[in-house]
Structures are given as C-alpha cells and as structure tokens.
C-alpha cells in the first residue's frame, strides 16, 4: 500500500514537472505589429540562449500597451575601475539596449545584450558604432548572480540534499527509501557501467566521485533546461568549458609515467617519427580532448533549445496560413515529440561526457605491464594464433 | 553564404559517418546479439567523437 502511495506521488510529481513545458509557449507571446514576427522570434531565441541578469518567468503586454515582466531581480556584482559595486538588476528596468543608465558610487553602468558596460567619465548616453558596439563603454569583471548561477546553486543544493540523505540511509539499513530508490540504480550504473570498465579495476574508486558528480550535474541541469524556468546552463560555453577543464586537470595530474612516455616519447616507433608524434599527442591531450568535450555538450544543448523554441514559434509564424488552431496543434505535436527526444539527449549527453571523461582518465592511469619489447610482442602474436588453431 | 555551404558539407560528411557507424553496429549486433551491449558502448563513443568533430567544425565556421 505504501509503495502504491509513493509511486502515485511520484507520478503526480512527474506530471507536474512535464505539464508546464507545454506552457513554455507563453514566453514567445508576441506584441503584434511592432516588428515582424520572424525577427521577434529570432530575438527571443537569441535572448533565451544567453545568460541574463534577472530571473524573468514571462512577459506580456497589457491592454494599455505597457510591457509587463513577471519574475524577480537578481544581485549584480561588478568589479569596476573603482572597486566593488553591487546593486539589484531591477534598476535596469529590463532594458537590454543601453537605454537605462544606472549611477552608483559616481560611476555609470548600462546593459547591452546581457553584458554590463561601464561608461566613461562625463558620458551621459551610450554611443554605438556601425556594428552596434558601444564605443564609450568598457566591459567589466562581472561576478553577478545571474540566472545560470542561480540554476547551478539550486541544482547543487538539491544534489547535496538528495545524495547526503541517500548516504545517511545506508547507515540504518541496506535499502534506501523514497527518492533514494530512484538514485541508487543510477549511481550503480555510473559506477559499474561507466567508471569501472573505462577507468580500470584498480583505480576506479578514486575517480568515481568526480564522474558521479559530473554525470548528475549535467543530467539534472539538462533536464532543468527543458522546464519553463528557461535555464540554459549547460548551453553556456563558460559552464561546459569549466567542466572540460576539470576533466583536463584530473587526467593531467593523475597521469602516470607510462602515459607521459606515450605522449612525449612514443615507444616502438622509428626515432624520427617520435618528435612528430609528440607534437600530435600534446595537441591531442591539451587542446582537442577538452575542446571536443566542451563543444559537444554546448552545441547539443544549444541546438536542442533553438529547435524547440523554433517549433514553439510555429504557432506565431504560421498563424496566418494555417489558422490559429492548426498552427497551435502542429506546434504542440512537433514540440511534444521533440521534448521527448530532448529528454533522451539530456541523458545521452551526460552519459557521453562522463564516459569520455572516464576514458581519458583511464588512458592516463592505465598500467602497461605488458611492456613494448619485441620478445613479448611475438609472444602475444603466438597467443592469438593459438586461439585460432 | 559560404559558411552555410560549409555547414551543409559538414552535415553531409557527418551524416555519412554516422550512417556507417550505425549501420555497421547493427550488422554486428545482428551477427552476434549477445555482444549488443559492448557494441553499443563502442558505437556511442565513436559517434560522440565524430559528433565532437562535426560540431567543432560548425562552431569554427559560424
């Protein structure tokens, strides 16, 4: 009976999480006639892909033609030319084109395309050059608690709560209760299917903690990106680059003698090939591996968000040719199935990132006990021949 | 304009590659169904490497 109740509760929770994704469409609500629908949709998509300084849930235009925003402001923390400056993002009044200028400590700040600029002394407005870049403002070191940072902190706290509770449950009995039952098989999956075979039986315990953290961090954030909260955390280059650098540092630090030998002075090849291989291996280890990790995650998640928002925008762009009901129906069906695919992609990308991290770490810690001497290699060949005979 | 043509070429190349990977993996699984798990893992890794390459090229050409 208790299990039934719990599964019912989980079901309701799942419905509550999945349903609002269809209401996501509200975000793309147009305010008719001002600019063409296509441009406006493009603007919304580009705006969504970027990080923002305030947490905007949705916005609409009321009957008197005034733009209303629903959400809450976040703190802006800047390191300006005269030290630390803090204020709330509501002081920009949702302006993103450098029209509103905030004065703090005698300095003037303005926000253009999600970037905050400090205006030069004496300037009263932003001057733009032909490419719409500010000419009299300088970019700042921006430590603001942006929407992405809120997402990371939120998911971090949630993971801390879930996993510390799961760990504590094992002190009392062998079987976890509640949400821990969902997490336990996933933890075991990452340990037994990703970490153990790829890192190697001898060293996997040391690295499983990192792999588990990365896996759940990416997966939960990917799924948070599919909710109408509109997080796009794993679609930020800064976030994926940071994760890739973690992996780079870990496999560089834990690399053993054999690993560095294989990079710098490859055994078993003619001597004049060795320097060429060393260059290729160095570029591969320090540039290509982390770059492929960071670009893959970033591009997959960004592409998913762009396609999803474009499909939702169908109800506005095809409204005239298909009618309101037809366009809405088409958009609903397409975006529903794309959301299902995106759920798969969210898991697959977390899996691939973790898997490749494990593989790279495994390459760095693998012990080549078989050696590279000729005797041993001929012995190996005979072994193989023996198998066939 | 040229970067769109480039993007098309990248997608053609990546598509051929992914088709090869997927097709060969399926042949392998059909031949030896008990090795499906191992083949799948290897397939996903190779597909991920290919995808990284393709996305890298698309990203540089943007």
GROMACS .gro file of C-alpha atoms in nm:
model
  451
    1UNK     CA    1   0.000   0.000   0.000
    2UNK     CA    2   0.277   0.237   0.095
    3UNK     CA    3   0.460   0.165  -0.228
    4UNK     CA    4   0.144   0.238  -0.422
    5UNK     CA    5   0.105   0.571  -0.246
    6UNK     CA    6   0.465   0.660  -0.313
    7UNK     CA    7   0.451   0.570  -0.679
    8UNK     CA    8   0.129   0.769  -0.714
    9UNK     CA    9   0.301   1.066  -0.556
   10UNK     CA   10   0.597   1.031  -0.794
   11UNK     CA   11   0.356   1.010  -1.087
   12UNK     CA   12   0.181   1.331  -0.986
   13UNK     CA   13   0.519   1.495  -0.942
   14UNK     CA   14   0.629   1.383  -1.289
   15UNK     CA   15   0.307   1.522  -1.441
   16UNK     CA   16   0.362   1.850  -1.259
   17UNK     CA   17   0.714   1.869  -1.398
   18UNK     CA   18   0.624   1.773  -1.754
   19UNK     CA   19   0.297   1.966  -1.799
   20UNK     CA   20   0.433   2.318  -1.764
   21UNK     CA   21   0.674   2.255  -2.051
   22UNK     CA   22   0.378   2.291  -2.284
   23UNK     CA   23   0.301   2.630  -2.130
   24UNK     CA   24   0.655   2.732  -2.229
   25UNK     CA   25   0.486   2.883  -2.534
   26UNK     CA   26   0.381   3.184  -2.326
   27UNK     CA   27   0.738   3.309  -2.342
   28UNK     CA   28   0.712   3.362  -2.715
   29UNK     CA   29   0.395   3.572  -2.687
   30UNK     CA   30   0.423   3.847  -2.946
   31UNK     CA   31   0.309   4.207  -2.904
   32UNK     CA   32   0.172   4.249  -3.253
   33UNK     CA   33   0.280   4.471  -3.535
   34UNK     CA   34   0.580   4.643  -3.382
   35UNK     CA   35   0.843   4.430  -3.559
   36UNK     CA   36   0.788   4.135  -3.792
   37UNK     CA   37   0.708   3.806  -3.622
   38UNK     CA   38   1.013   3.632  -3.766
   39UNK     CA   39   1.255   3.892  -3.632
   40UNK     CA   40   1.086   3.888  -3.296
   41UNK     CA   41   1.109   3.508  -3.272
   42UNK     CA   42   1.478   3.527  -3.361
   43UNK     CA   43   1.525   3.789  -3.094
   44UNK     CA   44   1.353   3.572  -2.833
   45UNK     CA   45   1.561   3.267  -2.922
   46UNK     CA   46   1.890   3.456  -2.910
   47UNK     CA   47   1.788   3.620  -2.583
   48UNK     CA   48   1.697   3.283  -2.435
   49UNK     CA   49   2.030   3.125  -2.529
   50UNK     CA   50   2.220   3.393  -2.340
   51UNK     CA   51   2.258   3.421  -1.969
   52UNK     CA   52   2.051   3.702  -1.816
   53UNK     CA   53   2.089   3.924  -1.514
   54UNK     CA   54   1.732   3.885  -1.393
   55UNK     CA   55   1.510   3.583  -1.349
   56UNK     CA   56   1.227   3.654  -1.592
   57UNK     CA   57   0.950   3.395  -1.595
   58UNK     CA   58   0.736   3.553  -1.866
   59UNK     CA   59   0.636   3.892  -2.000
   60UNK     CA   60   0.325   4.025  -2.170
   61UNK     CA   61   0.171   4.349  -2.294
   62UNK     CA   62  -0.139   4.464  -2.104
   63UNK     CA   63  -0.442   4.641  -2.250
   64UNK     CA   64  -0.290   4.987  -2.220
   65UNK     CA   65   0.009   4.874  -2.430
   66UNK     CA   66   0.253   4.859  -2.138
   67UNK     CA   67   0.510   4.580  -2.123
   68UNK     CA   68   0.483   4.378  -1.800
   69UNK     CA   69   0.752   4.141  -1.677
   70UNK     CA   70   0.691   3.866  -1.424
   71UNK     CA   71   0.994   3.736  -1.240
   72UNK     CA   72   1.236   3.851  -0.976
   73UNK     CA   73   1.557   4.055  -0.982
   74UNK     CA   74   1.900   3.912  -0.902
   75UNK     CA   75   2.202   4.085  -0.748
   76UNK     CA   76   2.457   4.243  -0.980
   77UNK     CA   77   2.815   4.232  -0.851
   78UNK     CA   78   3.075   4.421  -1.053
   79UNK     CA   79   3.446   4.490  -1.018
   80UNK     CA   80   3.462   4.838  -1.167
   81UNK     CA   81   3.752   5.080  -1.211
   82UNK     CA   82   3.689   5.200  -0.853
   83UNK     CA   83   3.634   4.869  -0.678
   84UNK     CA   84   3.335   4.660  -0.593
   85UNK     CA   85   2.988   4.782  -0.693
   86UNK     CA   86   2.666   4.598  -0.611
   87UNK     CA   87   2.302   4.668  -0.689
   88UNK     CA   88   1.989   4.478  -0.789
   89UNK     CA   89   1.924   4.405  -1.156
   90UNK     CA   90   1.577   4.561  -1.124
   91UNK     CA   91   1.746   4.901  -1.155
   92UNK     CA   92   1.795   4.832  -1.526
   93UNK     CA   93   1.414   4.803  -1.564
   94UNK     CA   94   1.452   4.508  -1.809
   95UNK     CA   95   1.638   4.727  -2.055
   96UNK     CA   96   1.892   4.541  -2.267
   97UNK     CA   97   1.987   4.806  -2.527
   98UNK     CA   98   2.185   5.058  -2.325
   99UNK     CA   99   1.890   5.295  -2.277
  100UNK     CA  100   1.874   5.290  -1.897
  101UNK     CA  101   2.184   5.415  -1.715
  102UNK     CA  102   2.238   5.322  -1.351
  103UNK     CA  103   2.450   5.553  -1.137
  104UNK     CA  104   2.635   5.401  -0.841
  105UNK     CA  105   2.933   5.549  -0.649
  106UNK     CA  106   2.960   5.818  -0.916
  107UNK     CA  107   3.003   5.556  -1.189
  108UNK     CA  108   2.757   5.494  -1.469
  109UNK     CA  109   2.659   5.144  -1.584
  110UNK     CA  110   2.444   5.023  -1.867
  111UNK     CA  111   2.346   4.682  -2.004
  112UNK     CA  112   2.372   4.594  -2.375
  113UNK     CA  113   2.283   4.240  -2.490
  114UNK     CA  114   2.328   4.084  -2.146
  115UNK     CA  115   2.670   4.246  -2.096
  116UNK     CA  116   2.721   4.529  -1.847
  117UNK     CA  117   2.941   4.820  -1.955
  118UNK     CA  118   3.092   5.099  -1.750
  119UNK     CA  119   3.053   5.435  -1.924
  120UNK     CA  120   3.344   5.676  -1.947
  121UNK     CA  121   3.354   5.978  -1.717
  122UNK     CA  122   3.124   6.257  -1.828
  123UNK     CA  123   2.929   6.045  -2.078
  124UNK     CA  124   2.552   6.067  -2.045
  125UNK     CA  125   2.446   5.816  -2.309
  126UNK     CA  126   2.593   5.521  -2.495
  127UNK     CA  127   2.739   5.583  -2.839
  128UNK     CA  128   2.720   5.296  -3.084
  129UNK     CA  129   2.936   5.229  -3.386
  130UNK     CA  130   2.803   5.079  -3.710
  131UNK     CA  131   2.803   4.723  -3.571
  132UNK     CA  132   2.603   4.826  -3.261
  133UNK     CA  133   2.904   4.802  -3.032
  134UNK     CA  134   2.941   5.057  -2.755
  135UNK     CA  135   3.227   5.300  -2.824
  136UNK     CA  136   3.240   5.487  -2.493
  137UNK     CA  137   3.194   5.196  -2.254
  138UNK     CA  138   3.430   4.934  -2.117
  139UNK     CA  139   3.343   4.577  -2.025
  140UNK     CA  140   3.376   4.486  -1.659
  141UNK     CA  141   3.464   4.186  -1.449
  142UNK     CA  142   3.113   4.063  -1.381
  143UNK     CA  143   3.059   3.840  -1.075
  144UNK     CA  144   2.681   3.877  -1.078
  145UNK     CA  145   2.449   3.607  -0.953
  146UNK     CA  146   2.294   3.556  -1.297
  147UNK     CA  147   2.019   3.318  -1.394
  148UNK     CA  148   2.269   3.042  -1.475
  149UNK     CA  149   2.443   3.088  -1.141
  150UNK     CA  150   2.106   3.058  -0.967
  151UNK     CA  151   2.047   2.736  -1.163
  152UNK     CA  152   2.385   2.592  -1.066
  153UNK     CA  153   2.341   2.683  -0.697
  154UNK     CA  154   1.988   2.545  -0.692
  155UNK     CA  155   2.084   2.213  -0.853
  156UNK     CA  156   2.395   2.194  -0.635
  157UNK     CA  157   2.191   2.233  -0.317
  158UNK     CA  158   1.933   1.985  -0.443
  159UNK     CA  159   2.203   1.728  -0.519
  160UNK     CA  160   2.365   1.786  -0.180
  161UNK     CA  161   2.029   1.725  -0.013
  162UNK     CA  162   1.939   1.416  -0.219
  163UNK     CA  163   2.273   1.241  -0.200
  164UNK     CA  164   2.356   1.319   0.161
  165UNK     CA  165   2.014   1.180   0.255
  166UNK     CA  166   2.077   0.873   0.040
  167UNK     CA  167   2.417   0.820   0.203
  168UNK     CA  168   2.270   0.857   0.553
  169UNK     CA  169   2.002   0.599   0.480
  170UNK     CA  170   2.267   0.329   0.433
  171UNK     CA  171   2.376   0.377   0.795
  172UNK     CA  172   2.044   0.241   0.918
  173UNK     CA  173   1.960  -0.030   0.665
  174UNK     CA  174   2.065  -0.172   0.331
  175UNK     CA  175   1.775  -0.044   0.120
  176UNK     CA  176   1.716   0.329   0.070
  177UNK     CA  177   1.365   0.473   0.091
  178UNK     CA  178   1.180   0.740  -0.105
  179UNK     CA  179   1.366   0.924  -0.376
  180UNK     CA  180   1.683   0.735  -0.291
  181UNK     CA  181   1.537   0.433  -0.468
  182UNK     CA  182   1.545   0.631  -0.793
  183UNK     CA  183   1.901   0.745  -0.736
  184UNK     CA  184   2.056   0.417  -0.624
  185UNK     CA  185   2.036   0.232  -0.960
  186UNK     CA  186   2.170   0.540  -1.140
  187UNK     CA  187   2.465   0.565  -0.903
  188UNK     CA  188   2.534   0.195  -0.951
  189UNK     CA  189   2.500   0.234  -1.327
  190UNK     CA  190   2.761   0.510  -1.340
  191UNK     CA  191   2.994   0.311  -1.115
  192UNK     CA  192   2.958  -0.029  -1.283
  193UNK     CA  193   2.896   0.064  -1.647
  194UNK     CA  194   3.097   0.384  -1.690
  195UNK     CA  195   3.362   0.414  -1.422
  196UNK     CA  196   3.475   0.056  -1.360
  197UNK     CA  197   3.525  -0.068  -1.720
  198UNK     CA  198   3.677   0.256  -1.853
  199UNK     CA  199   3.900   0.374  -1.570
  200UNK     CA  200   4.011   0.026  -1.478
  201UNK     CA  201   3.951  -0.209  -1.188
  202UNK     CA  202   4.249  -0.083  -0.988
  203UNK     CA  203   4.191   0.293  -0.989
  204UNK     CA  204   3.820   0.342  -1.044
  205UNK     CA  205   3.731   0.405  -0.678
  206UNK     CA  206   3.934   0.725  -0.669
  207UNK     CA  207   3.760   0.881  -0.970
  208UNK     CA  208   3.403   0.756  -0.931
  209UNK     CA  209   3.316   1.052  -0.706
  210UNK     CA  210   3.407   1.304  -0.975
  211UNK     CA  211   3.235   1.104  -1.250
  212UNK     CA  212   2.914   1.074  -1.045
  213UNK     CA  213   2.913   1.447  -0.968
  214UNK     CA  214   2.965   1.542  -1.331
  215UNK     CA  215   2.704   1.295  -1.453
  216UNK     CA  216   2.427   1.410  -1.221
  217UNK     CA  217   2.520   1.777  -1.253
  218UNK     CA  218   2.496   1.771  -1.632
  219UNK     CA  219   2.192   1.547  -1.647
  220UNK     CA  220   1.982   1.739  -1.394
  221UNK     CA  221   2.079   2.074  -1.544
  222UNK     CA  222   1.995   1.946  -1.895
  223UNK     CA  223   1.653   1.844  -1.771
  224UNK     CA  224   1.607   2.174  -1.586
  225UNK     CA  225   1.670   2.339  -1.924
  226UNK     CA  226   1.359   2.167  -2.061
  227UNK     CA  227   1.127   2.315  -1.797
  228UNK     CA  228   0.962   2.654  -1.848
  229UNK     CA  229   1.201   2.807  -1.597
  230UNK     CA  230   1.416   2.853  -1.906
  231UNK     CA  231   1.758   2.764  -1.764
  232UNK     CA  232   2.018   2.722  -2.036
  233UNK     CA  233   2.308   2.642  -1.806
  234UNK     CA  234   2.472   2.354  -1.995
  235UNK     CA  235   2.426   2.559  -2.313
  236UNK     CA  236   2.668   2.823  -2.179
  237UNK     CA  237   3.022   2.795  -2.311
  238UNK     CA  238   3.164   2.910  -1.978
  239UNK     CA  239   2.997   2.624  -1.789
  240UNK     CA  240   3.092   2.346  -2.031
  241UNK     CA  241   3.445   2.487  -2.062
  242UNK     CA  242   3.478   2.478  -1.684
  243UNK     CA  243   3.364   2.113  -1.670
  244UNK     CA  244   3.606   2.021  -1.950
  245UNK     CA  245   3.890   2.194  -1.765
  246UNK     CA  246   3.810   1.989  -1.452
  247UNK     CA  247   3.850   1.671  -1.656
  248UNK     CA  248   4.169   1.804  -1.819
  249UNK     CA  249   4.324   1.888  -1.480
  250UNK     CA  250   4.227   1.550  -1.334
  251UNK     CA  251   4.373   1.339  -1.613
  252UNK     CA  252   4.683   1.556  -1.641
  253UNK     CA  253   4.757   1.537  -1.269
  254UNK     CA  254   4.684   1.167  -1.233
  255UNK     CA  255   4.875   1.065  -1.546
  256UNK     CA  256   5.143   0.808  -1.465
  257UNK     CA  257   5.488   0.750  -1.612
  258UNK     CA  258   5.362   0.535  -1.899
  259UNK     CA  259   5.108   0.799  -2.000
  260UNK     CA  260   5.369   1.075  -2.027
  261UNK     CA  261   5.605   0.834  -2.200
  262UNK     CA  262   5.342   0.767  -2.464
  263UNK     CA  263   5.284   1.139  -2.514
  264UNK     CA  264   5.641   1.267  -2.517
  265UNK     CA  265   5.849   0.976  -2.650
  266UNK     CA  266   5.628   0.712  -2.807
  267UNK     CA  267   5.787   0.370  -2.769
  268UNK     CA  268   5.800   0.124  -3.057
  269UNK     CA  269   5.825   0.369  -3.349
  270UNK     CA  270   6.130   0.484  -3.553
  271UNK     CA  271   6.321   0.765  -3.385
  272UNK     CA  272   6.246   1.032  -3.647
  273UNK     CA  273   5.870   0.980  -3.601
  274UNK     CA  274   5.889   1.033  -3.224
  275UNK     CA  275   5.901   1.418  -3.221
  276UNK     CA  276   5.615   1.437  -3.474
  277UNK     CA  277   5.403   1.204  -3.264
  278UNK     CA  278   5.492   1.402  -2.951
  279UNK     CA  279   5.353   1.722  -3.106
  280UNK     CA  280   5.036   1.545  -3.220
  281UNK     CA  281   4.986   1.379  -2.882
  282UNK     CA  282   5.044   1.704  -2.692
  283UNK     CA  283   4.789   1.891  -2.905
  284UNK     CA  284   4.550   1.599  -2.862
  285UNK     CA  285   4.587   1.580  -2.485
  286UNK     CA  286   4.570   1.950  -2.405
  287UNK     CA  287   4.353   2.102  -2.678
  288UNK     CA  288   4.148   1.851  -2.875
  289UNK     CA  289   4.022   1.635  -2.587
  290UNK     CA  290   3.887   1.919  -2.367
  291UNK     CA  291   3.771   2.117  -2.671
  292UNK     CA  292   3.567   1.825  -2.804
  293UNK     CA  293   3.414   1.773  -2.459
  294UNK     CA  294   3.310   2.135  -2.419
  295UNK     CA  295   3.189   2.197  -2.774
  296UNK     CA  296   2.983   1.875  -2.788
  297UNK     CA  297   2.781   1.950  -2.476
  298UNK     CA  298   2.739   2.319  -2.558
  299UNK     CA  299   2.637   2.263  -2.920
  300UNK     CA  300   2.397   1.978  -2.847
  301UNK     CA  301   2.210   2.164  -2.576
  302UNK     CA  302   2.205   2.495  -2.765
  303UNK     CA  303   2.085   2.324  -3.084
  304UNK     CA  304   1.810   2.147  -2.888
  305UNK     CA  305   1.691   2.475  -2.735
  306UNK     CA  306   1.697   2.654  -3.072
  307UNK     CA  307   1.493   2.380  -3.246
  308UNK     CA  308   1.248   2.355  -2.956
  309UNK     CA  309   1.187   2.730  -2.948
  310UNK     CA  310   1.154   2.744  -3.327
  311UNK     CA  311   0.891   2.469  -3.319
  312UNK     CA  312   0.703   2.650  -3.046
  313UNK     CA  313   0.722   2.968  -3.254
  314UNK     CA  314   0.539   2.788  -3.537
  315UNK     CA  315   0.212   2.892  -3.375
  316UNK     CA  316   0.301   3.255  -3.437
  317UNK     CA  317   0.480   3.232  -3.770
  318UNK     CA  318   0.225   3.005  -3.942
  319UNK     CA  319  -0.080   3.160  -3.774
  320UNK     CA  320  -0.193   3.332  -4.095
  321UNK     CA  321  -0.161   3.037  -4.332
  322UNK     CA  322  -0.287   2.752  -4.107
  323UNK     CA  323  -0.525   2.935  -3.878
  324UNK     CA  324  -0.475   2.969  -3.503
  325UNK     CA  325  -0.598   2.618  -3.418
  326UNK     CA  326  -0.399   2.448  -3.694
  327UNK     CA  327  -0.074   2.627  -3.616
  328UNK     CA  328  -0.111   2.564  -3.241
  329UNK     CA  329  -0.189   2.196  -3.298
  330UNK     CA  330   0.108   2.149  -3.531
  331UNK     CA  331   0.338   2.331  -3.293
  332UNK     CA  332   0.211   2.130  -2.995
  333UNK     CA  333   0.257   1.793  -3.166
  334UNK     CA  334   0.605   1.875  -3.302
  335UNK     CA  335   0.732   2.031  -2.980
  336UNK     CA  336   0.590   1.746  -2.772
  337UNK     CA  337   0.783   1.484  -2.967
  338UNK     CA  338   1.094   1.699  -2.976
  339UNK     CA  339   1.073   1.729  -2.596
  340UNK     CA  340   1.071   1.350  -2.573
  341UNK     CA  341   1.384   1.335  -2.792
  342UNK     CA  342   1.541   1.611  -2.584
  343UNK     CA  343   1.484   1.405  -2.268
  344UNK     CA  344   1.689   1.130  -2.434
  345UNK     CA  345   1.955   1.380  -2.545
  346UNK     CA  346   1.975   1.521  -2.192
  347UNK     CA  347   2.066   1.176  -2.061
  348UNK     CA  348   2.286   1.085  -2.359
  349UNK     CA  349   2.499   1.399  -2.332
  350UNK     CA  350   2.552   1.349  -1.959
  351UNK     CA  351   2.641   0.985  -2.032
  352UNK     CA  352   2.883   1.074  -2.312
  353UNK     CA  353   3.056   1.347  -2.113
  354UNK     CA  354   3.102   1.111  -1.818
  355UNK     CA  355   3.202   0.821  -2.041
  356UNK     CA  356   3.467   1.020  -2.230
  357UNK     CA  357   3.598   1.170  -1.904
  358UNK     CA  358   3.630   0.817  -1.767
  359UNK     CA  359   3.802   0.703  -2.086
  360UNK     CA  360   4.055   0.990  -2.077
  361UNK     CA  361   4.125   0.929  -1.709
  362UNK     CA  362   4.154   0.557  -1.784
  363UNK     CA  363   4.414   0.628  -2.055
  364UNK     CA  364   4.615   0.837  -1.811
  365UNK     CA  365   4.622   0.582  -1.527
  366UNK     CA  366   4.643   0.260  -1.731
  367UNK     CA  367   4.943   0.050  -1.642
  368UNK     CA  368   5.125  -0.103  -1.936
  369UNK     CA  369   5.258  -0.406  -1.763
  370UNK     CA  370   5.296  -0.594  -2.091
  371UNK     CA  371   5.583  -0.369  -2.199
  372UNK     CA  372   5.685  -0.293  -2.553
  373UNK     CA  373   5.979  -0.521  -2.601
  374UNK     CA  374   5.988  -0.735  -2.912
  375UNK     CA  375   6.002  -1.068  -2.733
  376UNK     CA  376   5.677  -1.007  -2.556
  377UNK     CA  377   5.500  -0.889  -2.872
  378UNK     CA  378   5.589  -1.202  -3.065
  379UNK     CA  379   5.462  -1.399  -2.768
  380UNK     CA  380   5.130  -1.211  -2.794
  381UNK     CA  381   5.106  -1.296  -3.161
  382UNK     CA  382   5.159  -1.662  -3.083
  383UNK     CA  383   4.890  -1.645  -2.818
  384UNK     CA  384   4.644  -1.511  -3.071
  385UNK     CA  385   4.744  -1.773  -3.327
  386UNK     CA  386   4.694  -2.037  -3.063
  387UNK     CA  387   4.335  -1.918  -3.018
  388UNK     CA  388   4.257  -1.971  -3.383
  389UNK     CA  389   4.422  -2.312  -3.408
  390UNK     CA  390   2.653   3.236  -4.772
  391UNK     CA  391   2.980   3.040  -4.789
  392UNK     CA  392   2.953   2.935  -4.426
  393UNK     CA  393   2.608   2.793  -4.499
  394UNK     CA  394   2.755   2.583  -4.783
  395UNK     CA  395   3.030   2.474  -4.545
  396UNK     CA  396   2.773   2.380  -4.282
  397UNK     CA  397   2.591   2.172  -4.543
  398UNK     CA  398   2.912   1.992  -4.638
  399UNK     CA  399   2.990   1.922  -4.271
  400UNK     CA  400   2.643   1.778  -4.217
  401UNK     CA  401   2.675   1.559  -4.529
  402UNK     CA  402   3.008   1.425  -4.407
  403UNK     CA  403   2.889   1.368  -4.053
  404UNK     CA  404   2.573   1.204  -4.184
  405UNK     CA  405   2.769   0.957  -4.396
  406UNK     CA  406   2.994   0.882  -4.100
  407UNK     CA  407   2.707   0.834  -3.855
  408UNK     CA  408   2.527   0.614  -4.108
  409UNK     CA  409   2.836   0.396  -4.140
  410UNK     CA  410   2.876   0.368  -3.763
  411UNK     CA  411   2.511   0.291  -3.701
  412UNK     CA  412   2.482   0.051  -3.994
  413UNK     CA  413   2.794  -0.147  -3.907
  414UNK     CA  414   2.692  -0.161  -3.541
  415UNK     CA  415   2.355  -0.304  -3.642
  416UNK     CA  416   2.520  -0.562  -3.865
  417UNK     CA  417   2.744  -0.653  -3.576
  418UNK     CA  418   2.454  -0.685  -3.334
  419UNK     CA  419   2.255  -0.894  -3.584
  420UNK     CA  420   2.555  -1.122  -3.626
  421UNK     CA  421   2.624  -1.152  -3.254
  422UNK     CA  422   2.325  -1.043  -3.045
  423UNK     CA  423   2.496  -1.139  -2.720
  424UNK     CA  424   2.763  -0.872  -2.779
  425UNK     CA  425   2.499  -0.599  -2.823
  426UNK     CA  426   2.594  -0.414  -2.504
  427UNK     CA  427   2.963  -0.387  -2.588
  428UNK     CA  428   2.894  -0.290  -2.949
  429UNK     CA  429   2.650  -0.023  -2.836
  430UNK     CA  430   2.901   0.133  -2.597
  431UNK     CA  431   3.172   0.139  -2.862
  432UNK     CA  432   2.926   0.278  -3.115
  433UNK     CA  433   2.822   0.561  -2.885
  434UNK     CA  434   3.184   0.654  -2.813
  435UNK     CA  435   3.276   0.667  -3.182
  436UNK     CA  436   2.958   0.856  -3.266
  437UNK     CA  437   3.037   1.104  -2.988
  438UNK     CA  438   3.389   1.157  -3.122
  439UNK     CA  439   3.252   1.215  -3.472
  440UNK     CA  440   2.988   1.448  -3.336
  441UNK     CA  441   3.250   1.647  -3.148
  442UNK     CA  442   3.447   1.689  -3.469
  443UNK     CA  443   3.140   1.796  -3.668
  444UNK     CA  444   3.025   2.040  -3.401
  445UNK     CA  445   3.376   2.180  -3.373
  446UNK     CA  446   3.380   2.248  -3.747
  447UNK     CA  447   3.031   2.402  -3.739
  448UNK     CA  448   3.133   2.615  -3.443
  449UNK     CA  449   3.451   2.741  -3.611
  450UNK     CA  450   3.263   2.819  -3.932
  451UNK     CA  451   2.990   3.018  -3.759
   0.00000   0.00000   0.00000
